[in-house]
Amino acid sequence: MITGSGFADLDAMLGGGLPSGLLLSVGAGCSQGTTSFLLTAALNIALGKDPAGVAIFTPAFTRARVLAKLIGLESGIAPGYYSIMSPGVPDWPTV
């Protein structure tokens, strides 16, 4: 089974997407967007038109930080903004 990553150019290079059971790993220097790229691909795979299970492992981030990044990707609100907010802040419901 082939699952699209949500990145059209990458899927084209891979012959339509990622084969089932494939381990996708990306490496680069700090702050190069590798975690954001992989989390975006994971969301696209998990929530796409042909959803598939996804597991995420990163030694660089805690579970809370990965979750904050996932929430940020889905909501469009930067994790640094809502992680410092308290329930009394008027914009909290938008998060």
Coordinates of C-alpha atoms in Angstrom, one line a residue:
M1 CA 0.0 0.0 0.0
I2 CA 1.3 3.5 -0.9
T3 CA 0.4 6.5 1.3
G4 CA 0.9 10.0 0.2
S5 CA 3.1 12.2 2.4
G6 CA 1.2 15.4 1.5
F7 CA 4.2 16.8 -0.3
A8 CA 3.5 16.4 -4.0
D9 CA 7.1 16.7 -5.2
L10 CA 8.3 14.1 -2.6
D11 CA 5.5 11.7 -3.5
A12 CA 6.3 12.0 -7.2
M13 CA 10.0 11.2 -6.5
L14 CA 8.9 8.2 -4.4
G15 CA 6.5 6.8 -7.1
G16 CA 3.3 8.0 -5.5
G17 CA 4.1 8.1 -1.8
L18 CA 5.5 6.1 1.0
P19 CA 5.3 2.3 1.0
S20 CA 3.5 0.8 4.0
G21 CA 5.9 0.0 6.8
L22 CA 8.6 2.5 5.7
L23 CA 10.7 4.2 8.3
L24 CA 11.3 7.8 7.3
S25 CA 14.3 9.5 8.9
V26 CA 15.6 13.0 8.2
G27 CA 18.8 14.5 9.6
A28 CA 20.2 18.0 9.4
G29 CA 21.6 20.6 11.8
C30 CA 19.6 22.2 14.6
S31 CA 16.8 24.5 13.6
Q32 CA 16.7 23.3 10.0
G33 CA 13.0 22.3 10.1
T34 CA 13.5 18.5 10.1
T35 CA 11.1 17.9 13.0
S36 CA 8.4 20.2 11.5
F37 CA 8.8 18.4 8.1
L38 CA 8.5 15.0 9.6
L39 CA 5.5 16.0 11.9
T40 CA 3.8 17.5 8.9
A41 CA 4.3 14.4 6.9
A42 CA 3.1 12.3 9.9
L43 CA -0.1 14.4 10.1
N44 CA -0.7 14.2 6.4
I45 CA -0.4 10.4 6.5
A46 CA -2.5 10.0 9.7
L47 CA -5.2 12.4 8.6
G48 CA -5.0 12.0 4.8
K49 CA -7.5 10.6 2.3
D50 CA -6.1 7.1 3.0
P51 CA -5.2 7.4 6.7
A52 CA -2.5 5.2 8.0
G53 CA -1.0 4.6 11.5
V54 CA 2.1 6.7 12.4
A55 CA 4.6 6.4 15.1
I56 CA 7.0 9.2 16.1
F57 CA 10.3 8.8 17.8
T58 CA 12.7 11.7 18.4
P59 CA 15.4 11.8 21.0
A60 CA 15.6 15.6 20.5
F61 CA 12.2 16.5 22.0
T62 CA 10.0 15.5 24.9
R63 CA 6.5 14.2 24.3
A64 CA 5.1 17.5 25.4
R65 CA 7.2 19.4 22.9
V66 CA 6.2 17.1 20.1
L67 CA 2.6 17.4 21.1
A68 CA 2.9 21.2 21.2
K69 CA 4.4 21.2 17.7
L70 CA 1.5 19.0 16.4
I71 CA -1.0 21.3 17.9
G72 CA 0.8 24.3 16.4
L73 CA 0.8 22.7 12.9
E74 CA -2.9 21.8 13.1
S75 CA -4.1 25.1 14.6
G76 CA -1.7 27.5 12.9
I77 CA -0.8 29.0 16.2
A78 CA 2.9 28.9 17.1
P79 CA 3.6 26.6 20.1
G80 CA 5.6 29.4 21.9
Y81 CA 2.4 31.5 22.0
Y82 CA 0.0 29.1 23.7
S83 CA 2.5 27.3 25.9
I84 CA 3.0 30.4 28.0
M85 CA -0.7 31.3 28.1
S86 CA -2.9 30.8 31.1
P87 CA -6.6 29.8 30.9
G88 CA -7.5 33.4 31.8
V89 CA -6.0 34.9 28.5
P90 CA -8.9 35.9 26.2
D91 CA -7.4 34.1 23.1
W92 CA -7.2 30.8 24.9
P93 CA -10.4 29.4 23.3
T94 CA -8.8 29.7 19.8
V95 CA -6.1 27.3 20.8

